[in-house]
GROMACS .gro file of C-alpha atoms in nm:
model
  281
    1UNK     CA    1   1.431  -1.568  -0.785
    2UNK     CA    2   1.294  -1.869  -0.855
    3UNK     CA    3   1.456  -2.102  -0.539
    4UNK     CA    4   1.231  -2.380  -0.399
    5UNK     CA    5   1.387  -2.225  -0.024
    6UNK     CA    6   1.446  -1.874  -0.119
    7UNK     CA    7   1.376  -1.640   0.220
    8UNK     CA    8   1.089  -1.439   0.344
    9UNK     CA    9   1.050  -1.083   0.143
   10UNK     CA   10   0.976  -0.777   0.403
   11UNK     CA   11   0.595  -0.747   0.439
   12UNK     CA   12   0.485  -0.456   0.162
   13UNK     CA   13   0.795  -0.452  -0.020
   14UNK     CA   14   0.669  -0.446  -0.337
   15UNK     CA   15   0.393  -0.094  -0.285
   16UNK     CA   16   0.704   0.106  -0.100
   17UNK     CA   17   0.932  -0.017  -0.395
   18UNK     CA   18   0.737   0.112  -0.640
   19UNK     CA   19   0.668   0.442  -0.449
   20UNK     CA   20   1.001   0.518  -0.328
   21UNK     CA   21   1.081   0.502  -0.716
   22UNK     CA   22   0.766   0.739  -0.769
   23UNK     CA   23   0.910   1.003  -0.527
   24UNK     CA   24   1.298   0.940  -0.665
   25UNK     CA   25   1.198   1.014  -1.003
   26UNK     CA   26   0.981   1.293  -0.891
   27UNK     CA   27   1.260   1.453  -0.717
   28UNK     CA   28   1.525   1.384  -1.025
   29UNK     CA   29   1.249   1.598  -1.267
   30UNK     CA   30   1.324   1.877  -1.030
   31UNK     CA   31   1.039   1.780  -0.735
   32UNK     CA   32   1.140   1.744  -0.391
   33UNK     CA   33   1.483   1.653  -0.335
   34UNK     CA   34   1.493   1.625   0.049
   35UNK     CA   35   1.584   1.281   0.151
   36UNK     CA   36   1.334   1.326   0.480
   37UNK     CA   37   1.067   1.418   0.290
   38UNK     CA   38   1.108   1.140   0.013
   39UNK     CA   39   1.127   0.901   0.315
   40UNK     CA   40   0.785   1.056   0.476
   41UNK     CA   41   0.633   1.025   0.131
   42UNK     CA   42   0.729   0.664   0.095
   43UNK     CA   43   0.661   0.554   0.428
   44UNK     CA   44   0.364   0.686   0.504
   45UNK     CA   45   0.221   0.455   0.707
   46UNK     CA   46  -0.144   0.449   0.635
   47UNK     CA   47  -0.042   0.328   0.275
   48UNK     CA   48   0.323   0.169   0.358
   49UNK     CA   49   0.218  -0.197   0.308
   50UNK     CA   50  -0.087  -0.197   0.043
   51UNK     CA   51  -0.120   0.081  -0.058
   52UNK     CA   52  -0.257   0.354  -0.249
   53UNK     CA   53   0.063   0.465  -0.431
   54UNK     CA   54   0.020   0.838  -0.351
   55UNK     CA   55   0.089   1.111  -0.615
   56UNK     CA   56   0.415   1.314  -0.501
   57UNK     CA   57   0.262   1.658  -0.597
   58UNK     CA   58  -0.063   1.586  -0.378
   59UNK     CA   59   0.106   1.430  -0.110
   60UNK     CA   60   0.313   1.712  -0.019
   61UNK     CA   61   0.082   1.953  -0.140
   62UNK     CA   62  -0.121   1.806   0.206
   63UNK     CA   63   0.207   1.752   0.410
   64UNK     CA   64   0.249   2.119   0.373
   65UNK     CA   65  -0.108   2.207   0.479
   66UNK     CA   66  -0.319   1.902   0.609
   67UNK     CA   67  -0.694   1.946   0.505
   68UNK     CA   68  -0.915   2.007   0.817
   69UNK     CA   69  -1.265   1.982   0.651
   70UNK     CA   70  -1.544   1.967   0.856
   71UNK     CA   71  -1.707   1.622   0.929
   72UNK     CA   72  -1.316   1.469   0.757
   73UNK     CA   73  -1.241   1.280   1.055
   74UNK     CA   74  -1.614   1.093   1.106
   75UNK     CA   75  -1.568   1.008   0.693
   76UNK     CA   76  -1.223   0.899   0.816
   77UNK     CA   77  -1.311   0.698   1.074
   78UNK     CA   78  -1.645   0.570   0.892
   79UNK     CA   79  -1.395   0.461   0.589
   80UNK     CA   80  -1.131   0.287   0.798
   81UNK     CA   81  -1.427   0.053   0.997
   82UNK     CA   82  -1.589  -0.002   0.639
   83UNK     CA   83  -1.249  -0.125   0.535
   84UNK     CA   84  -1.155  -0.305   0.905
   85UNK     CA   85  -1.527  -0.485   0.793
   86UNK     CA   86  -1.460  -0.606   0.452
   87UNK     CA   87  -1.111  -0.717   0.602
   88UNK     CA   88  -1.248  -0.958   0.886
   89UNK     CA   89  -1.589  -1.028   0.791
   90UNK     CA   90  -1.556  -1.101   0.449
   91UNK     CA   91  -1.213  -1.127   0.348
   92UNK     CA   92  -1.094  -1.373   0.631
   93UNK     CA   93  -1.415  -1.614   0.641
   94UNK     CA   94  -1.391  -1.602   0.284
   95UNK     CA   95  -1.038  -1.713   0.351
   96UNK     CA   96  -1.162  -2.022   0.580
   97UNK     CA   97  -1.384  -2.118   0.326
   98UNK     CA   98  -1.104  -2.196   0.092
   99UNK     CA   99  -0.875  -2.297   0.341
  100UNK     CA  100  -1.132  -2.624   0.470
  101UNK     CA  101  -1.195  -2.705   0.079
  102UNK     CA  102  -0.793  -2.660   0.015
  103UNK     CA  103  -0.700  -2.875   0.323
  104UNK     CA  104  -0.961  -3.165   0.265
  105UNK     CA  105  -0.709  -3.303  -0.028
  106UNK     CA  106  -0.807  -3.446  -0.363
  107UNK     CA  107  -0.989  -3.740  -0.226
  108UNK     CA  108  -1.209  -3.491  -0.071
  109UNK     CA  109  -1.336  -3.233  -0.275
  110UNK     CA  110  -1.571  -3.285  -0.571
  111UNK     CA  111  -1.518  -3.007  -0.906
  112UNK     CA  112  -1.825  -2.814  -0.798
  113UNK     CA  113  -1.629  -2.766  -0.485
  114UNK     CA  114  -1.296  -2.680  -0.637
  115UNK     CA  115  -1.483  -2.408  -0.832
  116UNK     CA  116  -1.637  -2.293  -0.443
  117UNK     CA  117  -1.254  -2.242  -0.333
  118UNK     CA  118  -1.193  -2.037  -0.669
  119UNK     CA  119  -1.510  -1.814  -0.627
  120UNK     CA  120  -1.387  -1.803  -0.271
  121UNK     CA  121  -1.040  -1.741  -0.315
  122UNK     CA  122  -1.119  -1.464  -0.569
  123UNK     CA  123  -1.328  -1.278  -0.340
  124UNK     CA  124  -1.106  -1.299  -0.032
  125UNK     CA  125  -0.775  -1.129  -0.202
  126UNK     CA  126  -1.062  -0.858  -0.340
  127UNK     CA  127  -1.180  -0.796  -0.049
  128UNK     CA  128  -0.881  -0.790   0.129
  129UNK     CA  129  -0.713  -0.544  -0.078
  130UNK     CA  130  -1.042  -0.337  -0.098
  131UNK     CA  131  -1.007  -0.327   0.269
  132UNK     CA  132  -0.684  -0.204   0.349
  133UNK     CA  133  -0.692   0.035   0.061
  134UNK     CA  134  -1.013   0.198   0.275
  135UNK     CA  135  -0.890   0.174   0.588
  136UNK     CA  136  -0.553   0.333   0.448
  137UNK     CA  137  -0.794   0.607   0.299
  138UNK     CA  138  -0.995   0.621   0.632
  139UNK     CA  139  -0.672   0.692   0.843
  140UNK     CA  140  -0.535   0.922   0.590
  141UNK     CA  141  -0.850   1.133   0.591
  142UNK     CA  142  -0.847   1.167   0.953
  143UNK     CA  143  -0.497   1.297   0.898
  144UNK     CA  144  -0.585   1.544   0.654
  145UNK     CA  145  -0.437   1.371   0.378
  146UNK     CA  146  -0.676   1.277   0.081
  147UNK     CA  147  -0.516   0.934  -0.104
  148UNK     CA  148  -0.650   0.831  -0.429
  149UNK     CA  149  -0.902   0.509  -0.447
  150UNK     CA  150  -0.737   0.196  -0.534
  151UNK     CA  151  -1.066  -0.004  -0.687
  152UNK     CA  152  -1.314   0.091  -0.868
  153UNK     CA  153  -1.569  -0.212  -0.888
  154UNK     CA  154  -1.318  -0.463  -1.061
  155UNK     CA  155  -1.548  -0.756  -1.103
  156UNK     CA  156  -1.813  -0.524  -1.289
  157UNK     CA  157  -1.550  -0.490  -1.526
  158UNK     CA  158  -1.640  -0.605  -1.945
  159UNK     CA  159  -1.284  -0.660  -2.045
  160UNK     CA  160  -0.941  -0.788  -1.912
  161UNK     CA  161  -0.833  -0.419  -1.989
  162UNK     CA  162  -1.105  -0.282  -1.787
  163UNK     CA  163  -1.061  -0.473  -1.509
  164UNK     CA  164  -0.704  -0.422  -1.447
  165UNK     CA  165  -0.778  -0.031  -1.477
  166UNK     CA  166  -1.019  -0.086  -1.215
  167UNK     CA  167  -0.835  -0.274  -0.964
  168UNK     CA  168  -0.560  -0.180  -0.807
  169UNK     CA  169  -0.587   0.146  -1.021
  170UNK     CA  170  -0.251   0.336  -0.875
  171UNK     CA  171  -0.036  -0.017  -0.911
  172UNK     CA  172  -0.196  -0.045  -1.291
  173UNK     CA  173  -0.065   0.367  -1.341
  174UNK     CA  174   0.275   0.285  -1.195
  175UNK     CA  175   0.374   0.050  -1.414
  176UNK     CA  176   0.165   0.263  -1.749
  177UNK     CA  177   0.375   0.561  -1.683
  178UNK     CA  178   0.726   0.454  -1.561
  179UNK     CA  179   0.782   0.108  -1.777
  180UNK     CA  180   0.531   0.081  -2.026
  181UNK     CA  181   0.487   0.452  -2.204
  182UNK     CA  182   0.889   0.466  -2.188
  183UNK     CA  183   0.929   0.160  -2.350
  184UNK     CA  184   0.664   0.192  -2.661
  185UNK     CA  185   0.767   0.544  -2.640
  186UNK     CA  186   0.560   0.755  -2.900
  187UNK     CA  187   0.599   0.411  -3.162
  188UNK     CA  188   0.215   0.307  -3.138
  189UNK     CA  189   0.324   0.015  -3.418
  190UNK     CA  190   0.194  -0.368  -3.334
  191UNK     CA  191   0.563  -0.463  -3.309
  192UNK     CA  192   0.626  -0.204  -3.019
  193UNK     CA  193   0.305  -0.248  -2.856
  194UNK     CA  194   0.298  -0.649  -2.801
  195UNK     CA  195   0.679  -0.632  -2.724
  196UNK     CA  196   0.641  -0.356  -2.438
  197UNK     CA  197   0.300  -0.528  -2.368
  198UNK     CA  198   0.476  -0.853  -2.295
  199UNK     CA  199   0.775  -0.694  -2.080
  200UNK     CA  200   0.527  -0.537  -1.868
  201UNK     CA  201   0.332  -0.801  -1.750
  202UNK     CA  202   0.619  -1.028  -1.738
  203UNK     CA  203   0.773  -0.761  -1.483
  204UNK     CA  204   0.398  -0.747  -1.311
  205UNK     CA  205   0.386  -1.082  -1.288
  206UNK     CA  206   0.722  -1.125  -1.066
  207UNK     CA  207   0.622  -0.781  -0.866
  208UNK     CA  208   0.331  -1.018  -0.732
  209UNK     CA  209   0.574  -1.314  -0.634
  210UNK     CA  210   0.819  -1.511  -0.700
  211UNK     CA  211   0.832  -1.845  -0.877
  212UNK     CA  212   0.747  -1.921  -1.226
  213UNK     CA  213   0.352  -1.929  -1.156
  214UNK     CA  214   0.360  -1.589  -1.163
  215UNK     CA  215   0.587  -1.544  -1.481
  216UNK     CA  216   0.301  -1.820  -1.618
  217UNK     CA  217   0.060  -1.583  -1.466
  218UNK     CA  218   0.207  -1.266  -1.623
  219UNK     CA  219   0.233  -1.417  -1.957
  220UNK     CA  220  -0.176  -1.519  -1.977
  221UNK     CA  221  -0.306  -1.196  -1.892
  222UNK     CA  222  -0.074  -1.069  -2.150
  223UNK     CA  223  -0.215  -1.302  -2.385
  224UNK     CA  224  -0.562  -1.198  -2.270
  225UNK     CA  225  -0.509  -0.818  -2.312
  226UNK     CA  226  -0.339  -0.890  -2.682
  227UNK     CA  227  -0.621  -1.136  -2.780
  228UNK     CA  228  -0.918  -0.825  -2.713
  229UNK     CA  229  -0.668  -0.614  -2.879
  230UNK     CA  230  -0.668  -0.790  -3.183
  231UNK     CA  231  -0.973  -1.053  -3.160
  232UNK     CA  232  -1.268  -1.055  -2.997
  233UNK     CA  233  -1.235  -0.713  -2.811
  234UNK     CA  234  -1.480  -0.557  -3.037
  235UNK     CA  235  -1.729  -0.835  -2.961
  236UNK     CA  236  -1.726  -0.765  -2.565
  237UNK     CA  237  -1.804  -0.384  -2.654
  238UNK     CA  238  -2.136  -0.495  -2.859
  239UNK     CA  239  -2.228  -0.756  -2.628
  240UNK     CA  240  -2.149  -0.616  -2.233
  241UNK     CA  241  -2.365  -0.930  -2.093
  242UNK     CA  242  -2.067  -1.171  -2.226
  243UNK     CA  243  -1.805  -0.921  -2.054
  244UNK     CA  244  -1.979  -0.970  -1.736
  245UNK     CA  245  -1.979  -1.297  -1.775
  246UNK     CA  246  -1.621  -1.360  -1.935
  247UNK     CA  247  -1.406  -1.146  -1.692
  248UNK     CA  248  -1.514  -1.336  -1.325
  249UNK     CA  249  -1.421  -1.620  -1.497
  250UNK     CA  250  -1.120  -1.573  -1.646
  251UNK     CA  251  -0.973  -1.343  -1.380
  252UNK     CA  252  -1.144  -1.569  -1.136
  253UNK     CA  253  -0.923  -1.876  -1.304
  254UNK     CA  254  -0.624  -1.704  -1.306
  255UNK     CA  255  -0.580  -1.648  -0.961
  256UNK     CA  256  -0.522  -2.035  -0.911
  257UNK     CA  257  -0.180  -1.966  -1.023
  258UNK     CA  258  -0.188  -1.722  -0.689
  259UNK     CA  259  -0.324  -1.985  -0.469
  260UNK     CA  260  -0.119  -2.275  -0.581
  261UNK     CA  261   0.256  -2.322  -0.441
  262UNK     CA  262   0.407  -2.493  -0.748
  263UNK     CA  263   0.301  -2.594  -1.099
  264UNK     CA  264   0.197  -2.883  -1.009
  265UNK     CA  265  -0.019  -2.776  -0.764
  266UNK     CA  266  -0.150  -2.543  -1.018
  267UNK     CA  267  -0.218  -2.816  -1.282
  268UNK     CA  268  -0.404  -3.036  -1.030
  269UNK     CA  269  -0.638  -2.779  -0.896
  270UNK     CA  270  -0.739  -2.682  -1.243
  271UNK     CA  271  -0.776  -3.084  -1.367
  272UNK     CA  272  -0.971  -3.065  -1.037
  273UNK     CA  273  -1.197  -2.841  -1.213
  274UNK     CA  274  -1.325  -3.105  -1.452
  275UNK     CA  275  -1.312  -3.371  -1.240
  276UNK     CA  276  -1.034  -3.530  -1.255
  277UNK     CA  277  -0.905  -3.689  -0.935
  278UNK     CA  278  -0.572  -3.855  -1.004
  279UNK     CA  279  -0.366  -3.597  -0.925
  280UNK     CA  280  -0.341  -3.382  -0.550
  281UNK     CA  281  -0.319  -3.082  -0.441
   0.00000   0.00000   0.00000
């Protein structure tokens, strides 16, 4: 998993994973059992390589009967350009932004413009996700299918919880209903709750990549979640200005361990932060 050279994944591997399992488990609970429909479900290609992770019973519910509503195909087609929009316009010159700070080195760039590339860089994989989870909507409207919404204003968020039930909302359900709720089980004890907690995001945080900045990565928003569990949680509730401001930053942060190749890539860009200059990246 963790090889310097390891090869290429498949592009999307991770979304038709975790919805092939979605129909499979369907199907074993006495669903649909025929293997060309569980392929058609999985492979769907509106959704096949970001996502939304469709719901079995809807999805065939509409394979059986496409919805023709009036005026479904211009809020299709309205959708998918919105989407195609945020995708190129925002997501991609976002994208060169960060590249030309990224590529000018450590000699180069000054902290306030490290913290540009991380304002930049936290944008560009929002927007980029926002906009192939509406063109994937767009396309499957126009098709009569009706998939769920993926975001839900993430950055608006007052918590680490909130957020993550916010963005990528059918990813964050996945892994609720078939790893977390059958691990805790019905024991809602501290014990059970930090230990299934832990696993989770630990198995989240290699479902995003591989390497150990995303084990590192898994284990601080774990850390996160269980310190407004059981610290200041209460605190971001009575004072939603300081959740505005905590949860861009934090989140915002975090994805350096996304945008760095190695550890120490990841340690210089955040010394880079504070101005150190000693160290590249």
């Amino acid at each position: 998993l963790f090889l310097k050279d390891a090869p290429s994944l498949p592009l999307g591997l991770g979304f038709y994973t975790l919805q092939l399992i979605t129909f499979v488990v369907f199907a074993y609970r006495g669903g649909r059992t025929d293997a060309l429909e569980v392929f058609e479900g999985t492979f769907f290609f509106p959704k096949l390589i970001y996502g939304p992770l469709a719901v079995p019973e809807d999805f065939f519910e509409d394979m059986e009967a496409p919805v023709r509503k009036k005026g479904w195909i211009d809020a299709g087609l309205q959708d998918f350009v919105i989407g195609l929009a945020y995708k190129v316009i925002l997501a991609d010159r976002l994208g060169v932004v960060f590249t030309q700070i990224r590529s000018a080195g450590a000699a180069g760039v000054s902290a306030f413009l490290a913290w540009i590339g991380v304002a930049c860089f936290a944008l560009q994989i929002y927007y980029d996700f926002l906009g192939y989870s509406r063109m994937a909507g767009g396309l499957g409207k126009m098709l009569g299918f009706l998939l769920p919404d993926n975001f839900d204003h993430p950055y608006c968020a007052t918590s680490v919880q909130e957020f993550w039930q916010r963005w990528l909302i059918t990813i964050s359900q996945w892994f609720q209903t078939y790893i977390y709720k059958p691990l805790c089980g019905k024991k809602n004890d501290t014990v059970h709750v930090v230990i299934s907690s832990l696993i989770v995001w630990l198995v989240i945080g290699i479902w995003y990549g591989t390497g150990w900045n995303f084990v590192i990565w898994g284990v601080l928003m774990f850390c996160l979640l269980m310190g407004e569990h059981f610290l200041y949680g209460e605190y971001l509730k009575q004072i939603p200005i300081l959740g505005h401001i905590y949860v861009p930053i934090v989140i915002g942060l975090s994805w350096i361990f996304f945008l760095s190749g190695s550890l120490p890539e990841t340690g210089a860009y955040f010394l880079r932060l504070i101005g150190v200059t000693k160290m590249t990246f």
